[in-house]
mmCIF file of C-alpha atoms and ligand atoms in Angstrom:
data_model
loop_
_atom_site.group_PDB
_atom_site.id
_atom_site.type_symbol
_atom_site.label_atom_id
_atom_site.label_comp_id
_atom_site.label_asym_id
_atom_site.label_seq_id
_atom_site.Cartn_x
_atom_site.Cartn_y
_atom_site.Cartn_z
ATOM 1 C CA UNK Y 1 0.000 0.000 0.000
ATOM 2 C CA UNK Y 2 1.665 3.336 -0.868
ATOM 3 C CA UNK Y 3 -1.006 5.519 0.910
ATOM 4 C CA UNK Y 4 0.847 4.789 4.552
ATOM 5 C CA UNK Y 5 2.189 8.145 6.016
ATOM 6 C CA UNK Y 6 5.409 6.703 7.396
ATOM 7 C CA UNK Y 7 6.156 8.547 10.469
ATOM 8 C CA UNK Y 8 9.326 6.729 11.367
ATOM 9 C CA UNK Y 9 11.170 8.233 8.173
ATOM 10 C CA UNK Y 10 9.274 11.258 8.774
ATOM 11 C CA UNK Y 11 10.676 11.998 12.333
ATOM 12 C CA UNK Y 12 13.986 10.672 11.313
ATOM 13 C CA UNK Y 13 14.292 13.415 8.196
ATOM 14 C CA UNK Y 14 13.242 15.771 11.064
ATOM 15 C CA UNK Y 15 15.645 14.299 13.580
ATOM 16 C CA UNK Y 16 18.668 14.947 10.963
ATOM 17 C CA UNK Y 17 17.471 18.684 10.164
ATOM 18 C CA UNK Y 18 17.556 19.500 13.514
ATOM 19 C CA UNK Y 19 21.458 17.793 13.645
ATOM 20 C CA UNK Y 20 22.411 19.858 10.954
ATOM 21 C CA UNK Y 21 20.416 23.002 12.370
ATOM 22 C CA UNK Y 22 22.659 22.133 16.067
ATOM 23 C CA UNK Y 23 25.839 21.811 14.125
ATOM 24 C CA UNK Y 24 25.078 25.633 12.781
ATOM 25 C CA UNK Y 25 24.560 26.411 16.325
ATOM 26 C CA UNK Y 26 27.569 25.027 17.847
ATOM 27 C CA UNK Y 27 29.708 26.779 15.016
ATOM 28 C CA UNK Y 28 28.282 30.336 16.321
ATOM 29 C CA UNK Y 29 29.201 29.548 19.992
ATOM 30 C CA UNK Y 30 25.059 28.406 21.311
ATOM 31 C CA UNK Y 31 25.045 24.969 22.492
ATOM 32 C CA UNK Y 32 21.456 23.783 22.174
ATOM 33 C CA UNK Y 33 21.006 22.285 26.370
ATOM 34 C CA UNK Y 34 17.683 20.282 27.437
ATOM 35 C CA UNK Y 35 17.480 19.952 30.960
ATOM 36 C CA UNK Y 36 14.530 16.747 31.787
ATOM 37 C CA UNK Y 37 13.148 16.607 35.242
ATOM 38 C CA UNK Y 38 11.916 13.635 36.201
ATOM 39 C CA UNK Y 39 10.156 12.594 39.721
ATOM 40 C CA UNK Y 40 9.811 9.363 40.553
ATOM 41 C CA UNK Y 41 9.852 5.866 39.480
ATOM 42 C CA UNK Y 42 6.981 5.826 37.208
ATOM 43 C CA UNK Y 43 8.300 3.034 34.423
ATOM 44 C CA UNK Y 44 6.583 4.101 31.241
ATOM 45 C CA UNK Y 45 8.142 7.604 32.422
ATOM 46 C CA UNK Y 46 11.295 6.153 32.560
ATOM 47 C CA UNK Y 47 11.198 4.758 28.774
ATOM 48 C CA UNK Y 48 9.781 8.232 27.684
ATOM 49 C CA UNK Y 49 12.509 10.117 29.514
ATOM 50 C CA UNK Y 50 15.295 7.393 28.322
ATOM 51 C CA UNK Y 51 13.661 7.763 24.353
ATOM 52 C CA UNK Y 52 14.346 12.140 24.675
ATOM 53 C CA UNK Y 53 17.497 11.842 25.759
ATOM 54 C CA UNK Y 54 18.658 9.511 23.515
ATOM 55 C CA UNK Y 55 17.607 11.826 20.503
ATOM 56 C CA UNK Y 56 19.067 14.517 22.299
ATOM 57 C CA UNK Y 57 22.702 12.693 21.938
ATOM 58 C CA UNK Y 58 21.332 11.722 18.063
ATOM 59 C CA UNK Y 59 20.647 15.397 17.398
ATOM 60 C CA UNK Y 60 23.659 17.116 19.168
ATOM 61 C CA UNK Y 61 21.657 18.610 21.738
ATOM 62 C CA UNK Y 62 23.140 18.328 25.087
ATOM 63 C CA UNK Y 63 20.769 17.413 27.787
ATOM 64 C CA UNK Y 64 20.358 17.501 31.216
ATOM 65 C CA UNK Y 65 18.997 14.783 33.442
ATOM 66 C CA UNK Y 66 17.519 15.923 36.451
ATOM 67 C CA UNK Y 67 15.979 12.924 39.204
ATOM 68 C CA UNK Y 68 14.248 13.485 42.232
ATOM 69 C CA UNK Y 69 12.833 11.245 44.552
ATOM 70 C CA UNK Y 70 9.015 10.296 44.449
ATOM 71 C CA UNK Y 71 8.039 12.266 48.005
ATOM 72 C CA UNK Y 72 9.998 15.290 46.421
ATOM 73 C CA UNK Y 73 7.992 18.110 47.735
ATOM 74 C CA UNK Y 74 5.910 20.539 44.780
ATOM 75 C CA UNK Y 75 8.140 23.456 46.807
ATOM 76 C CA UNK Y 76 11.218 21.319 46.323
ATOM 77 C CA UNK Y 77 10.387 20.871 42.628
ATOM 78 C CA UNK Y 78 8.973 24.147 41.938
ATOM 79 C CA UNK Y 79 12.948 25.927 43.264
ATOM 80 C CA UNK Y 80 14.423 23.128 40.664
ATOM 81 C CA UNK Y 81 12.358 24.775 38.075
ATOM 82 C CA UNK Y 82 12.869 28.478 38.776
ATOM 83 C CA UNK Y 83 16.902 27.157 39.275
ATOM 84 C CA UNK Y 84 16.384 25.857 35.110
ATOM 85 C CA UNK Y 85 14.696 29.291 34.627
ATOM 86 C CA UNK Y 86 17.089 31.176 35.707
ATOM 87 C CA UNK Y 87 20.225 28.878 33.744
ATOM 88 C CA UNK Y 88 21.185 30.682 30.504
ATOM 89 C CA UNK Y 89 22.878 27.937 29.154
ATOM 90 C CA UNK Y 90 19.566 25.682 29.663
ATOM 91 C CA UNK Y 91 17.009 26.626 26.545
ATOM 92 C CA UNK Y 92 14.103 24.331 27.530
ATOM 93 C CA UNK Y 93 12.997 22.716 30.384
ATOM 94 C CA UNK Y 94 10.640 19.463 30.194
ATOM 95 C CA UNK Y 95 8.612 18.320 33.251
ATOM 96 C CA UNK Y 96 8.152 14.265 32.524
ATOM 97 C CA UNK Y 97 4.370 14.282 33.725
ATOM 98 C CA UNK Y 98 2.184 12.303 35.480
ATOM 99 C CA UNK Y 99 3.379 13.954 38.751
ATOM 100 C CA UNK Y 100 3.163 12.227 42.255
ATOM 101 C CA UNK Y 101 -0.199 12.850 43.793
ATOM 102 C CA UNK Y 102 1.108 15.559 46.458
ATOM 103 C CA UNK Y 103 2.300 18.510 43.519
ATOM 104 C CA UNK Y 104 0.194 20.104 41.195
ATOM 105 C CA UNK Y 105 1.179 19.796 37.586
ATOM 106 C CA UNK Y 106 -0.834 22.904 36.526
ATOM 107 C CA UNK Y 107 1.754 24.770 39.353
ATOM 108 C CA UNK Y 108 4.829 23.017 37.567
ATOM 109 C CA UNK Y 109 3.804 23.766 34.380
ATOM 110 C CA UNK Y 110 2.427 27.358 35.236
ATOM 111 C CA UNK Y 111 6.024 27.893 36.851
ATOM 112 C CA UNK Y 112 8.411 27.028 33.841
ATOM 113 C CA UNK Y 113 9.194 30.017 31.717
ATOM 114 C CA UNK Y 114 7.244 30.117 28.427
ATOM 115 C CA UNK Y 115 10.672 30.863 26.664
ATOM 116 C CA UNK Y 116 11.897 27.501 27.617
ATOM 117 C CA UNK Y 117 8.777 25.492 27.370
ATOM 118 C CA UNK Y 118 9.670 23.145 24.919
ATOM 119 C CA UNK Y 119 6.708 20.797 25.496
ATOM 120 C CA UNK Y 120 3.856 23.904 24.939
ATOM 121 C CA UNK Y 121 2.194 22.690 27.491
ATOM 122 C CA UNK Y 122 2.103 25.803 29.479
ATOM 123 C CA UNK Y 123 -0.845 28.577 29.615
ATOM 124 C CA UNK Y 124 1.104 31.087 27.503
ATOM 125 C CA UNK Y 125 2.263 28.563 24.944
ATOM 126 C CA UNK Y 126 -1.514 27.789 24.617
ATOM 127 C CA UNK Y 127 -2.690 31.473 24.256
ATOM 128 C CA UNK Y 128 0.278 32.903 21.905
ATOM 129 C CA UNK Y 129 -0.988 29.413 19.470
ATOM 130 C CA UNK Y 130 -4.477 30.602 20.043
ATOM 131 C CA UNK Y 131 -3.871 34.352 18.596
ATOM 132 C CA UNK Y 132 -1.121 32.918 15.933
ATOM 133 C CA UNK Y 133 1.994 34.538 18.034
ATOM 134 C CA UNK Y 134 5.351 32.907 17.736
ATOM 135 C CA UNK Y 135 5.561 30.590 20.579
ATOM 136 C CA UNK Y 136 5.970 26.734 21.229
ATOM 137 C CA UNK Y 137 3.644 24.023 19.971
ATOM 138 C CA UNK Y 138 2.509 21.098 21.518
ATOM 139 C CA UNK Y 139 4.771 19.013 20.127
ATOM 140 C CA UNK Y 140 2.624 16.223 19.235
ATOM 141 C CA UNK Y 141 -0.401 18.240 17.225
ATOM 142 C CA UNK Y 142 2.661 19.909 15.480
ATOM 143 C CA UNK Y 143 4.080 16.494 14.645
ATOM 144 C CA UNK Y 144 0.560 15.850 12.817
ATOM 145 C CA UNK Y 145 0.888 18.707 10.698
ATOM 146 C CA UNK Y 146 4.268 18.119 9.532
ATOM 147 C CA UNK Y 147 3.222 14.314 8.623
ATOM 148 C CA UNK Y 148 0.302 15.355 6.347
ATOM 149 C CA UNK Y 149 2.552 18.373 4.842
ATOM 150 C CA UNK Y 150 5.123 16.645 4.126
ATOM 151 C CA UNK Y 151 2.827 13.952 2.422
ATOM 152 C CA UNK Y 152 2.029 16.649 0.032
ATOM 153 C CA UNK Y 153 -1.485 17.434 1.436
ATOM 154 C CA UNK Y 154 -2.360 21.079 1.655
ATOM 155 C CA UNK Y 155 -5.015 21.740 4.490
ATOM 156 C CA UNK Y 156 -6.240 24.772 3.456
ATOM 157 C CA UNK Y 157 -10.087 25.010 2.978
ATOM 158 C CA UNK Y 158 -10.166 21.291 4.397
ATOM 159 C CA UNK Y 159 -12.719 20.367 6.341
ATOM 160 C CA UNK Y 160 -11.123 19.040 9.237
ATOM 161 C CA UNK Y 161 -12.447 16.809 12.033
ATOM 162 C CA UNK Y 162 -10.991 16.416 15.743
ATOM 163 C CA UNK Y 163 -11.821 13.689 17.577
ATOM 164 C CA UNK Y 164 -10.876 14.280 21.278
ATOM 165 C CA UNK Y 165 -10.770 17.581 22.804
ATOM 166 C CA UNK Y 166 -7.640 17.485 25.890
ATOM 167 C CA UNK Y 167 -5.425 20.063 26.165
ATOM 168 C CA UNK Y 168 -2.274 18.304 24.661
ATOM 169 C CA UNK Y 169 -3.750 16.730 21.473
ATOM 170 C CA UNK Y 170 -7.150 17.938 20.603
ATOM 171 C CA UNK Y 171 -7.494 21.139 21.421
ATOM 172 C CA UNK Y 172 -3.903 22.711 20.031
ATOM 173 C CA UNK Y 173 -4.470 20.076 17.432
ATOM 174 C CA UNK Y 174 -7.644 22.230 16.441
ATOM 175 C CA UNK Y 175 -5.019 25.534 16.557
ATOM 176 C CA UNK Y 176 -2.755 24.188 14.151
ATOM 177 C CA UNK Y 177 -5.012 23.396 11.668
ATOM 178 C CA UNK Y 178 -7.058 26.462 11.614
ATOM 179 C CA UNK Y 179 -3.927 28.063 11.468
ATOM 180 C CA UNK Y 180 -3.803 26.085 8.300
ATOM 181 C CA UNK Y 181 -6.712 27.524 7.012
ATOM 182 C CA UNK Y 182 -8.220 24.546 7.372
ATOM 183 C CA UNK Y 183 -12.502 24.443 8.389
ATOM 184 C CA UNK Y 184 -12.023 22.935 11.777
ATOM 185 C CA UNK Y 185 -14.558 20.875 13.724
ATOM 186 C CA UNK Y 186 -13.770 19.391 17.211
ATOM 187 C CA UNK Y 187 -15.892 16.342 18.562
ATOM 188 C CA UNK Y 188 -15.999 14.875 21.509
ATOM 189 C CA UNK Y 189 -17.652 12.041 23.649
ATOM 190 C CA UNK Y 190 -20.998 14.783 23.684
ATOM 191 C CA UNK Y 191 -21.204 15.010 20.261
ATOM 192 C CA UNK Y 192 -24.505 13.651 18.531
ATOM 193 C CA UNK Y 193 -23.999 11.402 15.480
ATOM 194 C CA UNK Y 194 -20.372 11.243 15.545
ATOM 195 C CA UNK Y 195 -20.312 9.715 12.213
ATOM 196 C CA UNK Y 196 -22.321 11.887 10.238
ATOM 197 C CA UNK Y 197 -19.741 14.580 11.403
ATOM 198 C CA UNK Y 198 -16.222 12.388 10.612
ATOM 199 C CA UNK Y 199 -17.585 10.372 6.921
ATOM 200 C CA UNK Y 200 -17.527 14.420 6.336
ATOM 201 C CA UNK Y 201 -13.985 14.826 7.092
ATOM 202 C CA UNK Y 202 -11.046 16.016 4.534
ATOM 203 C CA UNK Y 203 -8.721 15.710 7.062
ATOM 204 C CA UNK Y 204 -10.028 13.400 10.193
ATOM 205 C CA UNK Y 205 -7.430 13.443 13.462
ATOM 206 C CA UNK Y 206 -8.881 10.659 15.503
ATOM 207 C CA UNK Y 207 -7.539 11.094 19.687
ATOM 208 C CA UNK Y 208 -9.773 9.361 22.188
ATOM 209 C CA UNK Y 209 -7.977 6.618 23.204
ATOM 210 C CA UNK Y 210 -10.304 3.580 21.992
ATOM 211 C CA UNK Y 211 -8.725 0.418 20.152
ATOM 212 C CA UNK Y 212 -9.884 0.346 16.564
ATOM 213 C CA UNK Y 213 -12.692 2.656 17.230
ATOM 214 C CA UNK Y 214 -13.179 3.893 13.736
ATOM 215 C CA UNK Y 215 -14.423 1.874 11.044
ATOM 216 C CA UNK Y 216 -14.350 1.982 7.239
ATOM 217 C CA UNK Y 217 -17.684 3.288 7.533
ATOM 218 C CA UNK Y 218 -16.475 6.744 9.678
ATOM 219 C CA UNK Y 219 -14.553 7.613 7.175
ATOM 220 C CA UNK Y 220 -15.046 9.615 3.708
ATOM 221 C CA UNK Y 221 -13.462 7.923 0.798
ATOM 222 C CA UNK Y 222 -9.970 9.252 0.023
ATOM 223 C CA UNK Y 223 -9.689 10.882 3.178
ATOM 224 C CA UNK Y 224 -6.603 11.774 5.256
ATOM 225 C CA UNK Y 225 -6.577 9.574 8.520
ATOM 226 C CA UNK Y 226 -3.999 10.516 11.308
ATOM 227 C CA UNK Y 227 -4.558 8.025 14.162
ATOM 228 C CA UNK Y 228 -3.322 9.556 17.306
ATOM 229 C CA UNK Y 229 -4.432 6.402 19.318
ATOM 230 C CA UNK Y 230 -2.002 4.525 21.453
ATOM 231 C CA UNK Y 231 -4.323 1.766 22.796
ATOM 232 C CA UNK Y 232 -4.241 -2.186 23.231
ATOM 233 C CA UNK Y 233 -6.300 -4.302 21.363
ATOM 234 C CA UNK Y 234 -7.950 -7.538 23.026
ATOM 235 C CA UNK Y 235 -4.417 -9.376 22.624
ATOM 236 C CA UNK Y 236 -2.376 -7.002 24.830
ATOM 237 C CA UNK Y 237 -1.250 -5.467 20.917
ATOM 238 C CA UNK Y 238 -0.293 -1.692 20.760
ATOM 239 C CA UNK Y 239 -3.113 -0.297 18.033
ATOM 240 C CA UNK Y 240 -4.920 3.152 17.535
ATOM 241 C CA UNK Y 241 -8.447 4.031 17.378
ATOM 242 C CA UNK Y 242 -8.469 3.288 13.793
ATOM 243 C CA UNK Y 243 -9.227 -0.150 12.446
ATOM 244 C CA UNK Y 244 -6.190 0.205 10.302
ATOM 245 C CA UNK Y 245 -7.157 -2.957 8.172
ATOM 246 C CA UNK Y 246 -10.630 -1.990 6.737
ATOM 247 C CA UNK Y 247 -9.636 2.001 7.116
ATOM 248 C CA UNK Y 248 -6.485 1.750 5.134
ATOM 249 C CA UNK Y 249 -8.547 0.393 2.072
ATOM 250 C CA UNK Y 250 -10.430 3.809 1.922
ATOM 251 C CA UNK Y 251 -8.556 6.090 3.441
ATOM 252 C CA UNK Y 252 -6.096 8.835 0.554
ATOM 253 C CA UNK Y 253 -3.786 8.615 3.350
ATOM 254 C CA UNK Y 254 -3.182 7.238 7.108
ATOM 255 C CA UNK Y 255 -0.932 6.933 9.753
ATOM 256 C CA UNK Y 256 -0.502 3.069 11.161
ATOM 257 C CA UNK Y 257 -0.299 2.742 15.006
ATOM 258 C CA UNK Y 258 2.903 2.048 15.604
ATOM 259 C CA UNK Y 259 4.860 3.999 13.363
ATOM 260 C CA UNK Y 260 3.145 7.044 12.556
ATOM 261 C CA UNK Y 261 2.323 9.419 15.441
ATOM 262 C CA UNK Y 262 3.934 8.334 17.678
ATOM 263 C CA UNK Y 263 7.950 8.879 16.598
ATOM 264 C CA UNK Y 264 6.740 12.681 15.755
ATOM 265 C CA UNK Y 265 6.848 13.879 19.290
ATOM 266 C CA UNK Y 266 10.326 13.695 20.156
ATOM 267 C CA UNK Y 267 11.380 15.014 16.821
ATOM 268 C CA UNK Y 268 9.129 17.962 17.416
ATOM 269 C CA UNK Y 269 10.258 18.480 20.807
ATOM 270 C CA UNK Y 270 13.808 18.536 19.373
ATOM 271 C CA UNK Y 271 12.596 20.527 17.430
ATOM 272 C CA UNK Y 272 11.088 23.127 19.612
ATOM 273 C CA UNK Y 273 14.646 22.619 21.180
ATOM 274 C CA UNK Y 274 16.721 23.896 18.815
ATOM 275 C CA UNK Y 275 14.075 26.793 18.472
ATOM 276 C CA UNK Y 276 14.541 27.872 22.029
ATOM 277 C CA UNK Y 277 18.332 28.240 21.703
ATOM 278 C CA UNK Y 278 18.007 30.125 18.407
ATOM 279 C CA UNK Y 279 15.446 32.536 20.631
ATOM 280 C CA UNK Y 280 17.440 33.172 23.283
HETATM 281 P P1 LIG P 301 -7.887 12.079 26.789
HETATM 282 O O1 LIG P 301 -7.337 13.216 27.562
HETATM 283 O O2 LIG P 301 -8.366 10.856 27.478
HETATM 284 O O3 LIG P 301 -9.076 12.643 25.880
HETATM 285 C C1 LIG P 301 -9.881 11.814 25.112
HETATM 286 C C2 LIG P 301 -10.855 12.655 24.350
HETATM 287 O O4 LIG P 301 -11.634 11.800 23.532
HETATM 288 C C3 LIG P 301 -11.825 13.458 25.220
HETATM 289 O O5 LIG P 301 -11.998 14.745 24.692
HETATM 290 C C4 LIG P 301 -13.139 12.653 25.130
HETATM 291 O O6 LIG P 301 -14.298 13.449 25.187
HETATM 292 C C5 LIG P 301 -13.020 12.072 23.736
HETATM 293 N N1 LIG P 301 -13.747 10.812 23.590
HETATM 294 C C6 LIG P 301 -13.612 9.687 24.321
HETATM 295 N N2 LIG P 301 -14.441 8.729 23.859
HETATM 296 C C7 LIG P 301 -15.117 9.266 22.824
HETATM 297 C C8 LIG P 301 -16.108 8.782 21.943
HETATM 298 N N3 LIG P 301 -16.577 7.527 22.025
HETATM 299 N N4 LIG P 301 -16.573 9.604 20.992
HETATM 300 C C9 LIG P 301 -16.128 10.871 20.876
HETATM 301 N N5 LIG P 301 -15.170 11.384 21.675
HETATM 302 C C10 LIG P 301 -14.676 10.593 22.642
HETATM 303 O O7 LIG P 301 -6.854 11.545 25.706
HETATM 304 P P2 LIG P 301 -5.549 12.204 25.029
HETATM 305 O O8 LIG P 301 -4.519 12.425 26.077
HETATM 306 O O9 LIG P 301 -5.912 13.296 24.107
HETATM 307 O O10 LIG P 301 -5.087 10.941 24.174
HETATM 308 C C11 LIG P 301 -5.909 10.348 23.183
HETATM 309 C C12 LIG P 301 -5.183 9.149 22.614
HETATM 310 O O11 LIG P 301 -3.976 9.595 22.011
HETATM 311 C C13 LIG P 301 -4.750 8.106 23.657
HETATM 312 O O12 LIG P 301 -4.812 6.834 23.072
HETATM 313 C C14 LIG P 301 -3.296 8.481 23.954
HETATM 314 O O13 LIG P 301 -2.544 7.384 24.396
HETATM 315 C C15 LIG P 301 -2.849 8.941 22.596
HETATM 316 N N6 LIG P 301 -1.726 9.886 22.594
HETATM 317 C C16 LIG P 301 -0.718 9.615 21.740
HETATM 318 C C17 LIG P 301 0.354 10.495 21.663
HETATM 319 C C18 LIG P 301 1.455 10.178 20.693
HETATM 320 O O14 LIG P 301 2.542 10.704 20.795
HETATM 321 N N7 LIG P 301 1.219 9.346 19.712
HETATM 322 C C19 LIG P 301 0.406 11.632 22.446
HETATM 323 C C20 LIG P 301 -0.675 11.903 23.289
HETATM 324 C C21 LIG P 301 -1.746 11.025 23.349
HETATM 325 P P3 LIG P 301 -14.716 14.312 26.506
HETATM 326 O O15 LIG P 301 -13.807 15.513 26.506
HETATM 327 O O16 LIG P 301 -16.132 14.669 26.263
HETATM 328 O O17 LIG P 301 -14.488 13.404 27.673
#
């Protein structure tokens, strides 16, 4: 099937861009520095942390590991944060989230300094998307509009449909597109004759975390399917919330769970990385 947006070579072209972009750096004296704070002993953490840092040594980008205990106190944590803020040679700072019960992510997120927050998580990140200012974007919605640009799809005067409506993938998802120019409509588990709304779509961005969820039938012929899912099917097998199989038969285009998502973020985060040291 040639209709499979590969998101492993993808994040890999992106990956060696930002190399070459670091090597640039490095000749003008800026030395591109993530610093990763991680709390606790959360495993699937640990992988995610382990994954950045490893394309930090791919890319050039020197990075800082930062790990604190699991009772860390949110005051303890929050100082470590303004410390990062206040480091010039440290461009962004990345929180590995879930938290441990007793801090408050929205604090720790609230707290790092918009110029350094590489993951776009933060209030100010959100609003300067929201009213097109430059700022940092949530690094995996940006990853799905550099996967269906660089397939050669233009968005503009697409209609686009959002699945999912959180604050990491939906919502900035729904940014980025408009951005675009593309018609944007965001659904969500309220939404009255889902179908109706996504056999519609151009463009459809399915995020809500069910395996295999949507069907040939969803989905308008030709259509450009980014699956954002990373669920288990009934055998314990990673999958999306895209029946790939009877999808990928209709579907112009679509992203396969694993593979196509899912390799963007870290790119874009290194990314965003390399962006922060050429702001500062
Ligand atoms: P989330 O915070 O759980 O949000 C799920 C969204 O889907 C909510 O807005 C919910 O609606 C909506 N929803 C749930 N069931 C629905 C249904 N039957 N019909 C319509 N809408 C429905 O999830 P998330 O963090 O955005 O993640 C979504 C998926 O993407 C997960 O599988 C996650 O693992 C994956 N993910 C992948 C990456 C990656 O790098 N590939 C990154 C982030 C997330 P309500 O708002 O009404 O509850």
């Amino acid at each position: 099937m040639n209709n499979i947006i590969d998101g492993k070579k993808i994040s890999q072209d992106i990956k060696d861009e930002v190399k070459a972009e670091v090597a640039q750096l490095n000749a003008r004296g800026v030395e591109p520095c993530l610093a990763v704070v991680l709390v606790g002993d959360d495993p699937a953490s640990h992988v995610y942390v382990r994954n950045k840092i490893k394309a930090c040594d791919y890319t050039g980008i020197r990075s800082v590991s930062i790990n604190l205990p699991a009772d860390t106190e949110e005051s303890e944590l929050l100082e470590k944060v303004e410390e990062l803020n206040a480091d010039p040679s440290v461009h962004g700072i990345l929180v590995q989230l879930p938290l441990p019960p007793q801090i408050d992510e929205d604090k720790v997120i609230n707290t790092i300094d918009p110029d350094k927050d590489v993951d776009g998580f933060s209030p100010i990140s959100v609003g300067r998307l929201s009213i097109g200012l430059p700022g940092f974007k949530s690094c995996t919605p940006a990853g799905i509009i550099e996967l269906i640009k660089r397939s050669g799809v233009s968005i503009d005067g697409k209609n686009c449909v959002i699945v999912g409506r959180s604050n990491i993938v939906g919502k900035p998802m729904a940014m980025l597109l408009l951005r675009e120019n593309g018609t944007v409509t965001v659904c969500h588990s309220h939404t009255k004759d889902l179908r109706s709304i996504t056999s519609q779509a151009d463009i459809l961005v399915a995020a809500i975390g069910k395996p295999k969820y949507f069907k040939a039938d969803d989905i308008k012929e030709g259509a450009v399917v980014i699956d954002v899912g990373m669920d288990r099917d009934e055998n314990g097998k990673l999958c999306g919330d895209v029946d790939f199989e009877s999808v990928s038969n209709k579907a112009g285009y679509i992203t396969p769970v694993p593979g196509g998502v899912g390799p963007m973020t870290i790119a874009m985060l290194m990314k965003n990385c390399v962006e922060a040291a050429e702001r500062l």
